[in-house]
Coordinates of N, CA and C and ligand atoms in Angstrom, one line a residue:
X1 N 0.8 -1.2 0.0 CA 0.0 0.0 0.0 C 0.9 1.3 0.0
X2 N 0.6 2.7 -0.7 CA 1.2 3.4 -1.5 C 1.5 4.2 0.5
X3 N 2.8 4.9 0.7 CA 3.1 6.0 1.9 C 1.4 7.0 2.3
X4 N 1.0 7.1 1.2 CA -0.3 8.6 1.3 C -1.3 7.8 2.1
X5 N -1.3 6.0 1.6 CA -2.6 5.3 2.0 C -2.6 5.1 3.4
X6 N -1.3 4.3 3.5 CA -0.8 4.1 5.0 C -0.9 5.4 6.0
X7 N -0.8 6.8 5.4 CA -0.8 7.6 6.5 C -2.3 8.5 6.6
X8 N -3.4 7.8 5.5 CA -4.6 8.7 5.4 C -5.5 8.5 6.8
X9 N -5.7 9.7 7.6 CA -6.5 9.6 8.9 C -7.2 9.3 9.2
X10 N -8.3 9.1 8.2 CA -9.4 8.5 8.1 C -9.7 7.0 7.9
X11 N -8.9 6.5 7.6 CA -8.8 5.4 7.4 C -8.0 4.5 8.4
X12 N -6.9 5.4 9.0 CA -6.3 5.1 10.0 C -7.4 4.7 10.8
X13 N -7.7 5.9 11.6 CA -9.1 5.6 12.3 C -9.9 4.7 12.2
X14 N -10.2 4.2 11.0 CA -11.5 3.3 10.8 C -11.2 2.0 11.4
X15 N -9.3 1.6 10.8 CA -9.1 0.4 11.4 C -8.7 0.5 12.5
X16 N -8.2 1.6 13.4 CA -7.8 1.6 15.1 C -9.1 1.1 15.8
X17 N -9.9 1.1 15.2 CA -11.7 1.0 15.6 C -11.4 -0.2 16.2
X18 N -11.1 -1.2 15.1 CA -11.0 -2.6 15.5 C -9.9 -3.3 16.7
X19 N -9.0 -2.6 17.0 CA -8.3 -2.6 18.2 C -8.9 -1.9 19.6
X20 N -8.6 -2.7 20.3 CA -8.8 -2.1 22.1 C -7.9 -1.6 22.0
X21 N -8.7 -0.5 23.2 CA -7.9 1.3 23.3 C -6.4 1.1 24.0
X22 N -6.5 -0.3 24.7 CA -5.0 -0.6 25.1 C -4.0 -1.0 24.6
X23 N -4.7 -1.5 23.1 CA -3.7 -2.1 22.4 C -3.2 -0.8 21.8
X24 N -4.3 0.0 21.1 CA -3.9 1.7 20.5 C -2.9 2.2 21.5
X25 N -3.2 2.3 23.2 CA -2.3 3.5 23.8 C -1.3 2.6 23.8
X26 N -0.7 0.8 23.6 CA 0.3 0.4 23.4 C 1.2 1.2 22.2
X27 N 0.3 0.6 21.7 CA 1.3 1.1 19.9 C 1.9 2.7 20.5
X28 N 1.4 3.4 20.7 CA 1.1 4.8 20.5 C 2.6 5.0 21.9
X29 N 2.6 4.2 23.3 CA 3.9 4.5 23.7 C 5.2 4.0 23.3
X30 N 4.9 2.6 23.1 CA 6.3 1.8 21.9 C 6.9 3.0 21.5
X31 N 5.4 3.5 20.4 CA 6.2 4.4 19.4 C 6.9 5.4 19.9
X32 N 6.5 5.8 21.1 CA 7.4 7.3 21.2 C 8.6 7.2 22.1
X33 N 8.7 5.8 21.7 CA 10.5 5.3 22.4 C 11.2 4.6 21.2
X34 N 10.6 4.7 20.0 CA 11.1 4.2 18.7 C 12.1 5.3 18.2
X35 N 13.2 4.7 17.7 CA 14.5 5.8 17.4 C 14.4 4.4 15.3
X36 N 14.9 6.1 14.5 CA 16.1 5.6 13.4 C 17.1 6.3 13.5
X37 N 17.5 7.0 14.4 CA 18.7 7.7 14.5 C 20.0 6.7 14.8
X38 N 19.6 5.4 15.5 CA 20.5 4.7 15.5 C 19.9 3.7 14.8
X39 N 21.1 2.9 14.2 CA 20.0 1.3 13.8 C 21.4 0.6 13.9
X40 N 21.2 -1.1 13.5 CA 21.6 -2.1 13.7 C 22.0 -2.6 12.2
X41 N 23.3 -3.2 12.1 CA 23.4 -4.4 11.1 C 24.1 -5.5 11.2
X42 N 24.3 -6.6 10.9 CA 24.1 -8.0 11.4 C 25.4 -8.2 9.9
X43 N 26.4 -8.7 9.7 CA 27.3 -9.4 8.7 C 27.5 -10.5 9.2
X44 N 27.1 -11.1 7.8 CA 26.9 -12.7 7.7 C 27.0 -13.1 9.5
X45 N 26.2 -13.1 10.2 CA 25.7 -14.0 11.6 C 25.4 -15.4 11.0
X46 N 26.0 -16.5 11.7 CA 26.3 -17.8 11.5 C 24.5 -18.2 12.3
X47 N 24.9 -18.3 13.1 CA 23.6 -18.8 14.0 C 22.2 -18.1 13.8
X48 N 21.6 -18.8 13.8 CA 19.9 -18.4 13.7 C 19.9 -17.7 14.8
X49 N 19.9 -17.8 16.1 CA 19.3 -17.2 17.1 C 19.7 -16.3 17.6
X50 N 21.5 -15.9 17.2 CA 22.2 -14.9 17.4 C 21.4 -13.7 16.9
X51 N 21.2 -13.9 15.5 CA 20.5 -12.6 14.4 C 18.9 -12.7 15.3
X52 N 18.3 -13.4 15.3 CA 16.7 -13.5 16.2 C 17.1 -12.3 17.6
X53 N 17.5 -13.0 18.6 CA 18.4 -12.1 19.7 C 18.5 -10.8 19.3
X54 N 19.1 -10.9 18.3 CA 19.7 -9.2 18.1 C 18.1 -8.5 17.7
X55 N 17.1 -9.1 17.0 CA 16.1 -8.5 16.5 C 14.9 -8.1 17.8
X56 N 15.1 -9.1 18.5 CA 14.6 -9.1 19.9 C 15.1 -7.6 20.9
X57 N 16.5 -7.7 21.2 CA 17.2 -6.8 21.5 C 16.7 -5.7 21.0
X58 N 16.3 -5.0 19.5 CA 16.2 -3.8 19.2 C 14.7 -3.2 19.0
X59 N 13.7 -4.2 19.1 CA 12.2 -4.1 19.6 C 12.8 -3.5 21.2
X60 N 13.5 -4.5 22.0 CA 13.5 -3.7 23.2 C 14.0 -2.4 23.6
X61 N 14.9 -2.0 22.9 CA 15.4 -1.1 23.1 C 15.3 -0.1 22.5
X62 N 14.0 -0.1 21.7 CA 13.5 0.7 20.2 C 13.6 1.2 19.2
X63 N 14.9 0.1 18.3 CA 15.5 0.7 17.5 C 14.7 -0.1 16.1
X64 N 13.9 1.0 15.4 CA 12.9 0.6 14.6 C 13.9 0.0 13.3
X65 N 14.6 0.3 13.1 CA 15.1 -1.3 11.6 C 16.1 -1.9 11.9
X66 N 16.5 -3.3 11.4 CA 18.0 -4.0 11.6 C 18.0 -4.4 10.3
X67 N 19.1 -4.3 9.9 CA 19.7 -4.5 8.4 C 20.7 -5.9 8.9
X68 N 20.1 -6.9 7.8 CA 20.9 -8.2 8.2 C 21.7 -8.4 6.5
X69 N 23.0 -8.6 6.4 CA 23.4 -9.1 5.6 C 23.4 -10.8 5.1
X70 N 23.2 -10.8 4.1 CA 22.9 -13.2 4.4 C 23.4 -13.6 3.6
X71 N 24.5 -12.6 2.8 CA 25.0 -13.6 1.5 C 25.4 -15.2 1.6
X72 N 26.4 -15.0 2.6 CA 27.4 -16.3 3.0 C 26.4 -17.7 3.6
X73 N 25.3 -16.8 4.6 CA 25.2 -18.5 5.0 C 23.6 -18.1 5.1
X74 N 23.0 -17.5 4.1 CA 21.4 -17.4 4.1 C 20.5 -16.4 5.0
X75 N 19.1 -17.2 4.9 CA 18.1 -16.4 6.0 C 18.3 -16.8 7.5
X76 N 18.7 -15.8 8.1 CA 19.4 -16.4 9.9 C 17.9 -15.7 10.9
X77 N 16.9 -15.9 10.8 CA 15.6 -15.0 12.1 C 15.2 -16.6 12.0
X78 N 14.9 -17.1 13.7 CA 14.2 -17.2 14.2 C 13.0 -16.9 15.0
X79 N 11.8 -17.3 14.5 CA 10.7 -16.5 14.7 C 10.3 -17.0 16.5
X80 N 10.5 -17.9 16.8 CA 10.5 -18.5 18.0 C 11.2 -18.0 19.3
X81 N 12.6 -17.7 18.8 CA 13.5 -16.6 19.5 C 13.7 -15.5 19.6
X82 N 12.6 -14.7 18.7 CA 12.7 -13.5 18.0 C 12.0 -13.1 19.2
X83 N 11.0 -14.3 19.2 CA 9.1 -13.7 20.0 C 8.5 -12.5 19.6
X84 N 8.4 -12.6 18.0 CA 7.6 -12.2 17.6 C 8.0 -10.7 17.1
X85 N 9.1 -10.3 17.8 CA 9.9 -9.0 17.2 C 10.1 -8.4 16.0
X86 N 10.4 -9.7 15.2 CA 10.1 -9.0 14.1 C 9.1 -8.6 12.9
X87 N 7.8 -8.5 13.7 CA 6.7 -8.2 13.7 C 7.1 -6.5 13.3
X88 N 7.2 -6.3 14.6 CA 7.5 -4.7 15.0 C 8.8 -4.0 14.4
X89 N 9.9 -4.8 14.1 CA 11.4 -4.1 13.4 C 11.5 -4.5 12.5
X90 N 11.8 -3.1 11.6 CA 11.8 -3.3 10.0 C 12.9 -4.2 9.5
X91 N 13.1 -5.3 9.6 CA 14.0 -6.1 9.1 C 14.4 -5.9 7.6
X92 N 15.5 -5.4 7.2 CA 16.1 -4.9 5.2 C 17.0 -6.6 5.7
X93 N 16.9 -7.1 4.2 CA 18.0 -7.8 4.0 C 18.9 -7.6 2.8
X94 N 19.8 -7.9 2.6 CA 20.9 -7.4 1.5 C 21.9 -9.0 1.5
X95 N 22.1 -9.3 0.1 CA 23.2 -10.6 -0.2 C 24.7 -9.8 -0.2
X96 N 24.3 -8.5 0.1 CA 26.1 -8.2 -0.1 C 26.2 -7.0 1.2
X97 N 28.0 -7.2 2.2 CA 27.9 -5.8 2.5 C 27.8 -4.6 2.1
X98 N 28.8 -4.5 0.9 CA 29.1 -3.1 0.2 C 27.5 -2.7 0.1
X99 N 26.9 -3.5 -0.7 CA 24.7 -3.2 -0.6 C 24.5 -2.2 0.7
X100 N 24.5 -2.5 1.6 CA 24.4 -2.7 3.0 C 24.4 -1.4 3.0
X101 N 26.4 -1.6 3.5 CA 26.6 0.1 3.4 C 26.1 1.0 2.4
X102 N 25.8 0.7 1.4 CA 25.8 1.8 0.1 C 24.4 2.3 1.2
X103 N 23.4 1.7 1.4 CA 22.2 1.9 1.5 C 21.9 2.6 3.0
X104 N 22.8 2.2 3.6 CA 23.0 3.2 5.3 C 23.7 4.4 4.8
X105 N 24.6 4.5 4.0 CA 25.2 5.5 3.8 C 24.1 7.2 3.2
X106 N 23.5 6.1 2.4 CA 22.6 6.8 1.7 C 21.0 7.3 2.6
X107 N 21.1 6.8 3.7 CA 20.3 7.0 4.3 C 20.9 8.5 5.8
X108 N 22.6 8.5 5.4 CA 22.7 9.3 6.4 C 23.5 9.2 7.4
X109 N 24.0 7.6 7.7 CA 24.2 7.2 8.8 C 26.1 7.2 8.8
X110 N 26.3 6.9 10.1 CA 27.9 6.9 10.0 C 27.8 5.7 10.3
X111 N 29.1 4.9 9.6 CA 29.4 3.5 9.9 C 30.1 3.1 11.4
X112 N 29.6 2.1 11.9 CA 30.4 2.1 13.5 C 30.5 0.9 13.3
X113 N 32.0 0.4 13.6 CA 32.2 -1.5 13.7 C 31.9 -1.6 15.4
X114 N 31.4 -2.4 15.5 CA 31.8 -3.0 16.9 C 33.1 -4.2 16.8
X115 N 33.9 -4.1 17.9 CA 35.5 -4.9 17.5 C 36.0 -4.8 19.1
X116 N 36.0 -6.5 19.3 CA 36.3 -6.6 20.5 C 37.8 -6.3 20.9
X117 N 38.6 -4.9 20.4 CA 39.4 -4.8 20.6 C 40.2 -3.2 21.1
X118 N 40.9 -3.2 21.8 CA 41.4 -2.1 23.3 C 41.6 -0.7 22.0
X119 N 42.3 -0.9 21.3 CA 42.5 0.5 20.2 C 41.0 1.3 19.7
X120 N 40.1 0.3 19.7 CA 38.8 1.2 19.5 C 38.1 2.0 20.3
X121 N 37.3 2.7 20.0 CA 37.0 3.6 21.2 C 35.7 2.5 22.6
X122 N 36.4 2.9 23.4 CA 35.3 2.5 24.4 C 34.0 2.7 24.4
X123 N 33.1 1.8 24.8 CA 31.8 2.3 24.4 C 31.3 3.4 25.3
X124 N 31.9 3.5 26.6 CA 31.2 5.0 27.7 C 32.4 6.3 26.7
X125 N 33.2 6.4 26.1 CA 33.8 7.1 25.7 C 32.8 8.0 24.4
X126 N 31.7 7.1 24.4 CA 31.4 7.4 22.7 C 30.3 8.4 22.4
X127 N 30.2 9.1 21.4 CA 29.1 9.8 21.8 C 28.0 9.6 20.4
X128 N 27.2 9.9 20.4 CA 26.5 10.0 19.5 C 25.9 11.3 19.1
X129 N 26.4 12.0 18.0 CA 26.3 13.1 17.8 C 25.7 13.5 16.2
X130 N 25.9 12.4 15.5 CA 24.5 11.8 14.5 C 24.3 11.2 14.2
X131 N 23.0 10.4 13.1 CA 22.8 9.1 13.0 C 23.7 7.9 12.7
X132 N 23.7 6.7 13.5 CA 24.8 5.6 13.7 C 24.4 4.3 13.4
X133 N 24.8 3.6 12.6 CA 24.7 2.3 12.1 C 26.1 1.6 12.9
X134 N 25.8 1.1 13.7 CA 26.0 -0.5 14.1 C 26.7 -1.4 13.5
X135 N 27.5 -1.9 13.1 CA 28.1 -3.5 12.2 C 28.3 -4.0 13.4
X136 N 27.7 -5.6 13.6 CA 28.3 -6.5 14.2 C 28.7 -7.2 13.6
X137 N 29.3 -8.4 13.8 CA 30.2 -9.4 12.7 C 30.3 -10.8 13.3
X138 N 30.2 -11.8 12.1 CA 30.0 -13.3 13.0 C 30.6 -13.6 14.0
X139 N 30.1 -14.7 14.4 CA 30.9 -15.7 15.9 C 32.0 -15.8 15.8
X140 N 32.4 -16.1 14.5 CA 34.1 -16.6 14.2 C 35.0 -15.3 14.2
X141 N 34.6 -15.1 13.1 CA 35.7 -13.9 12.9 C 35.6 -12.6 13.0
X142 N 34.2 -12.3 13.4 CA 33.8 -10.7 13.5 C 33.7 -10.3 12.3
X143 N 33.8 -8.9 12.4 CA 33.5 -8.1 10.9 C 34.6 -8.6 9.5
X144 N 34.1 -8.2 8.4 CA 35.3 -8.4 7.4 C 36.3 -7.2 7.1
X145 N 37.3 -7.8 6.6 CA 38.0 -6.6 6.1 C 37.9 -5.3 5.5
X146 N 36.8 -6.3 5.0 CA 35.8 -4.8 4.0 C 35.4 -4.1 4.6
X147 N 34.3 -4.3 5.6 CA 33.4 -3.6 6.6 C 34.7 -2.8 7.1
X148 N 35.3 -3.5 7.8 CA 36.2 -2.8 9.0 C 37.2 -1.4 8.0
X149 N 37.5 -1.4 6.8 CA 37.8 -0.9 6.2 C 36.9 0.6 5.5
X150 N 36.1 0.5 5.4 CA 34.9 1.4 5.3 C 34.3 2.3 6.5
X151 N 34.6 1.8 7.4 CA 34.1 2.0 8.7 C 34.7 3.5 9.1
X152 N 33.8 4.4 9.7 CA 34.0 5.9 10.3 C 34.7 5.8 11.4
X153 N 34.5 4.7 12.5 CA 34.7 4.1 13.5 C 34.3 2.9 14.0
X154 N 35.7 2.8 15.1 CA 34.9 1.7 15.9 C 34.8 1.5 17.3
X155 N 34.3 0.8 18.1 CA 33.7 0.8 19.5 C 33.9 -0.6 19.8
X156 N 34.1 -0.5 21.3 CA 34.8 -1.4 21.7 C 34.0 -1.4 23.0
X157 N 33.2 -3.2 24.0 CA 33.1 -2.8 25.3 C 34.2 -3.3 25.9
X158 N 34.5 -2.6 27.2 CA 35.7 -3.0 27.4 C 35.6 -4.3 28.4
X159 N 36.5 -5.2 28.6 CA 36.1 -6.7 29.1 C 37.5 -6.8 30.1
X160 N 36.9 -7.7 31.1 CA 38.1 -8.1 32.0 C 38.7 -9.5 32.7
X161 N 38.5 -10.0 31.6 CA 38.7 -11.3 31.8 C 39.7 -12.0 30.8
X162 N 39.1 -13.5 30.9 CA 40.2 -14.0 29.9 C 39.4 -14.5 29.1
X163 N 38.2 -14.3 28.6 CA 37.5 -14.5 27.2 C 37.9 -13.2 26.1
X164 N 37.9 -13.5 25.3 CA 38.0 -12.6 23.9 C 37.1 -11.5 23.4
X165 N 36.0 -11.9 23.8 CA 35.0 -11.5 23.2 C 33.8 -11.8 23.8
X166 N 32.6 -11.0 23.6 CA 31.4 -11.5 24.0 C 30.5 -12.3 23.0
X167 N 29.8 -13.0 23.3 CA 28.9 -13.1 22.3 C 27.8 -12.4 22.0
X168 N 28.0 -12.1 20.3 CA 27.5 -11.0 19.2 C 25.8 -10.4 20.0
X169 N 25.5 -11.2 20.5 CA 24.0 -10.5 21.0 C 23.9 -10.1 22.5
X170 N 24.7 -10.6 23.1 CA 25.4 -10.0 24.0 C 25.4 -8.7 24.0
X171 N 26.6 -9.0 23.4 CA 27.5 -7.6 22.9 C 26.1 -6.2 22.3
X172 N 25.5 -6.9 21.5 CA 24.0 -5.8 21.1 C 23.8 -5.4 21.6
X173 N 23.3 -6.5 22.8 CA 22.0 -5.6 23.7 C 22.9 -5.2 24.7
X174 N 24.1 -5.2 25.4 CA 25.1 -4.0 26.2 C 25.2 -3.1 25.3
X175 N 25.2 -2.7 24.3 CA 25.7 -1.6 23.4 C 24.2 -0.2 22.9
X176 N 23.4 -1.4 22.5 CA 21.7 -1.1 22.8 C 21.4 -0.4 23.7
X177 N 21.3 -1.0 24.8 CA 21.0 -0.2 26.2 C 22.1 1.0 26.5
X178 N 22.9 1.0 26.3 CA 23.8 1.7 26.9 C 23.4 3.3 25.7
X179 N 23.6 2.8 24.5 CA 23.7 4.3 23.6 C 22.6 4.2 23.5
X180 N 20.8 3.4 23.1 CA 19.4 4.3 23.5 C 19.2 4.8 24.9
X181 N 20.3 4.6 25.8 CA 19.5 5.9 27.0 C 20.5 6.8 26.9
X182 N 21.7 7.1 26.3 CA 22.3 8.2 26.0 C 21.7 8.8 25.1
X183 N 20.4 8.6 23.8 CA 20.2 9.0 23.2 C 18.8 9.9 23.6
X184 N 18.0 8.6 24.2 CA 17.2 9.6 25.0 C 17.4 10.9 26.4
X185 N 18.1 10.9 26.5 CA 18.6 11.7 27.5 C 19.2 13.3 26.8
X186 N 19.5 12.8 26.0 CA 20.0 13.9 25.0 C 19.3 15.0 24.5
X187 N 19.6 15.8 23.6 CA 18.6 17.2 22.9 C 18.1 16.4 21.4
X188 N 19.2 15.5 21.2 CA 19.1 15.1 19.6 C 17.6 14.9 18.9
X189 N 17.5 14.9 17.7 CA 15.7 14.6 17.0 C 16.1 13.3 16.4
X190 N 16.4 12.7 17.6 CA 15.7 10.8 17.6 C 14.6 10.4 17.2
X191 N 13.4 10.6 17.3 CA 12.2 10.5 17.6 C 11.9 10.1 15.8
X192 N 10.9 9.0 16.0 CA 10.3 9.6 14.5 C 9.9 10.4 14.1
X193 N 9.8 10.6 12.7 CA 8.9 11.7 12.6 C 7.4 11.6 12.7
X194 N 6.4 12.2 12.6 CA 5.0 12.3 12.9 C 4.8 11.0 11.4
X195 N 4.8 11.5 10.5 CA 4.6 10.6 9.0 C 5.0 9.4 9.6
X196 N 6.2 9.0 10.2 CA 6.5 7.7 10.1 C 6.1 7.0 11.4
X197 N 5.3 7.9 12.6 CA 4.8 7.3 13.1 C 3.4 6.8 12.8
X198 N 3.0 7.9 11.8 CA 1.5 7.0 11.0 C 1.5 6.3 10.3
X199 N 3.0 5.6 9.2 CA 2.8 5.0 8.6 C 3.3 3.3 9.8
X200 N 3.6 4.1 10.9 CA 3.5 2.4 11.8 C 2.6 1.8 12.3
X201 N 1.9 2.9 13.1 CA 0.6 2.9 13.5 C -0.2 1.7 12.5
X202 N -0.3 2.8 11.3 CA -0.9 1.9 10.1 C -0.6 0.1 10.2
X203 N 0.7 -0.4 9.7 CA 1.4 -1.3 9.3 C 1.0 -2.1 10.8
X204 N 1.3 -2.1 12.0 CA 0.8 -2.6 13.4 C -0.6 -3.1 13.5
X205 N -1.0 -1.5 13.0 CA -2.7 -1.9 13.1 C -3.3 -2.9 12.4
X206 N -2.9 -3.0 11.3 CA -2.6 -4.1 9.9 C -2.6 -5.5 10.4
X207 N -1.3 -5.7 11.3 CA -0.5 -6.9 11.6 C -1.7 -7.6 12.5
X208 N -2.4 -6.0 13.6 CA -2.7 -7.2 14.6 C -4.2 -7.5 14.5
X209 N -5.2 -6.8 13.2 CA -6.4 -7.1 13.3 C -6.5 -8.5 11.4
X210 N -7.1 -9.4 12.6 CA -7.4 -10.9 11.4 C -8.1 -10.7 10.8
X211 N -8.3 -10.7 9.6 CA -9.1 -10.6 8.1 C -8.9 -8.9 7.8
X212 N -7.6 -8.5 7.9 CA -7.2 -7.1 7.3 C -8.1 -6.6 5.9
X213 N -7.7 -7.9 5.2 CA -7.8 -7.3 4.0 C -9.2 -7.5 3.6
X214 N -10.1 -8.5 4.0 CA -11.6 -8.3 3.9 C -12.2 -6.9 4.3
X215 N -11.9 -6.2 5.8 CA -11.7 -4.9 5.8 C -11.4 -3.8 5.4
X216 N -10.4 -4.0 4.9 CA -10.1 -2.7 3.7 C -10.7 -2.9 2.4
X217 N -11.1 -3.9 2.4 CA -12.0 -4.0 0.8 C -13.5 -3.4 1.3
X218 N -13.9 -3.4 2.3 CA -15.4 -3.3 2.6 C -15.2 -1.6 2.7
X219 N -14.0 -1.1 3.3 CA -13.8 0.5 3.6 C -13.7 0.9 2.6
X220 N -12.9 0.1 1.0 CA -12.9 0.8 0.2 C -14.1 1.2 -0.8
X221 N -15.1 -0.2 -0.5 CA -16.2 -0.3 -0.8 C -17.4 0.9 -0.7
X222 N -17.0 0.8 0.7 CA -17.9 2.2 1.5 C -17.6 3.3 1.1
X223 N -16.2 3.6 0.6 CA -15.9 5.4 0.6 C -15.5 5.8 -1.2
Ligands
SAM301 C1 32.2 -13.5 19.0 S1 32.5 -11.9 18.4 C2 33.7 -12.1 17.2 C3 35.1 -12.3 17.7 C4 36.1 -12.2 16.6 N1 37.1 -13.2 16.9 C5 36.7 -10.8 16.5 O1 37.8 -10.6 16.9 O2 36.0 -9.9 16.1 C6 31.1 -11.5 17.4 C7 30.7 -10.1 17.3 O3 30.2 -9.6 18.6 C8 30.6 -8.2 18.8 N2 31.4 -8.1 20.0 C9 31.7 -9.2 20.8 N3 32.4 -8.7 21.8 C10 32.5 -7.4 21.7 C11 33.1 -6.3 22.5 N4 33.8 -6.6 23.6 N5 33.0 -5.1 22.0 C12 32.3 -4.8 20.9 N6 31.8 -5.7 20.1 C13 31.9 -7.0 20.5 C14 31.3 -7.8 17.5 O4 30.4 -7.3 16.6 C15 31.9 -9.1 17.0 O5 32.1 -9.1 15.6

């Protein structure tokens, strides 16, 4: 359905009808803890549940899209692990990173590796000062040379032990929580905008009422 349809009021309304007012004033607070200022991207993640986790993690933490790369080892979401998350987060997929980036770039964003290593900047060191794209990188070897190569920066949490590394969703949702309440706390225009909170509203409302489309045939009928 065309951006104008999704965000027409009237129609919005007609189907909020069909939801309880709790489920509306849910939608309606989610949303005003939903950020694109920051988002997420996933390179080739080995494990299903890693990438699920991570999609899980940014429903929690309200970060409205995750960009998953799948060239190497395919479709990695489990819907079972997800619980249902990616219902609510705009999941983009791409078979290539360069894709990836071309497409964050183009949206705005500065590239951030995450790299479990002491030369990168710490993560309390870091600030967010405009919109930030995320790279995590698989189990094995982390990011690629490419990514890491491309990259504006990188971020690092710092660890004290004798493991190497955290594991990738781990590592998300410490890095999630940590920079969405630095972001909220901040002056920045995080926030969606009004348009894109109607066309979620929309797309939600969509998701959670059964026989959608018999519905919107009978509205279109009517008007
Ligand atoms: C298991 S780690 C990969 C380890 C890999 N040997 C390396 O050196 O990057 C998987 C991913 O989790 C993230 N990660 C794990 N520990 C991290 C840390 N301490 N700081 C930042 N990111 C971390 C990174 O995105 C990493 O690519």
């Amino acid at each position: 359905m065309s951006a104008m349809a999704r965000t027409d009021p009237e129609l919005l309304a007609y189907l909020e009808g069909y939801l309880t007012p709790q489920r509306r004033e849910r939608f309606m607070k989610v949303l005003s803890w939903r950020t694109r200022y920051l988002t997420v991207a996933l390179e080739d993640v080995y494990q299903m549940h890693n990438a699920s986790a991570v999609i899980r993690s940014c429903d929690v933490f309200g970060i409205q899209d995750a960009h998953l790369i799948e060239g190497r080892f395919g479709r990695r979401l489990d819907k079972r692990i997800a619980m249902g998350a990616q219902q609510w987060v705009d999941v983009h997929r791409y078979e290539d990173n360069m894709a990836c980036l071309e497409a964050l770039r183009a949206k705005g964003y500065r590239i951030v590796a995450t790299v479990p290593r002491e030369e990168s900047c710490p993560l309390d060191a870091f600030r967010l000062d405009s919109p930030v794209a995320l790279l995590f990188g698989t189990e094995k070897e982390g990011l690629s040379a490419e990514v890491l190569a491309q990259a504006d920066e990188a971020i690092h949490i710092p660890m004290h032990g004798f493991t190497e590394s955290l594991n990738i969703s781990v590592a998300a949702a410490i890095i999630l929580r940590h920079l969405s309440e630095q972001l909220h706390r901040s002056e920045l225009p995080w926030q969606l905008s009004e348009q894109e909170v109607l066309e979620k509203r929309f797309d939600w409302t969509c998701k959670s009422i059964r026989a959608v489309d018999e519905i919107l045939a009978r509205y279109r009928g009517a008007s």
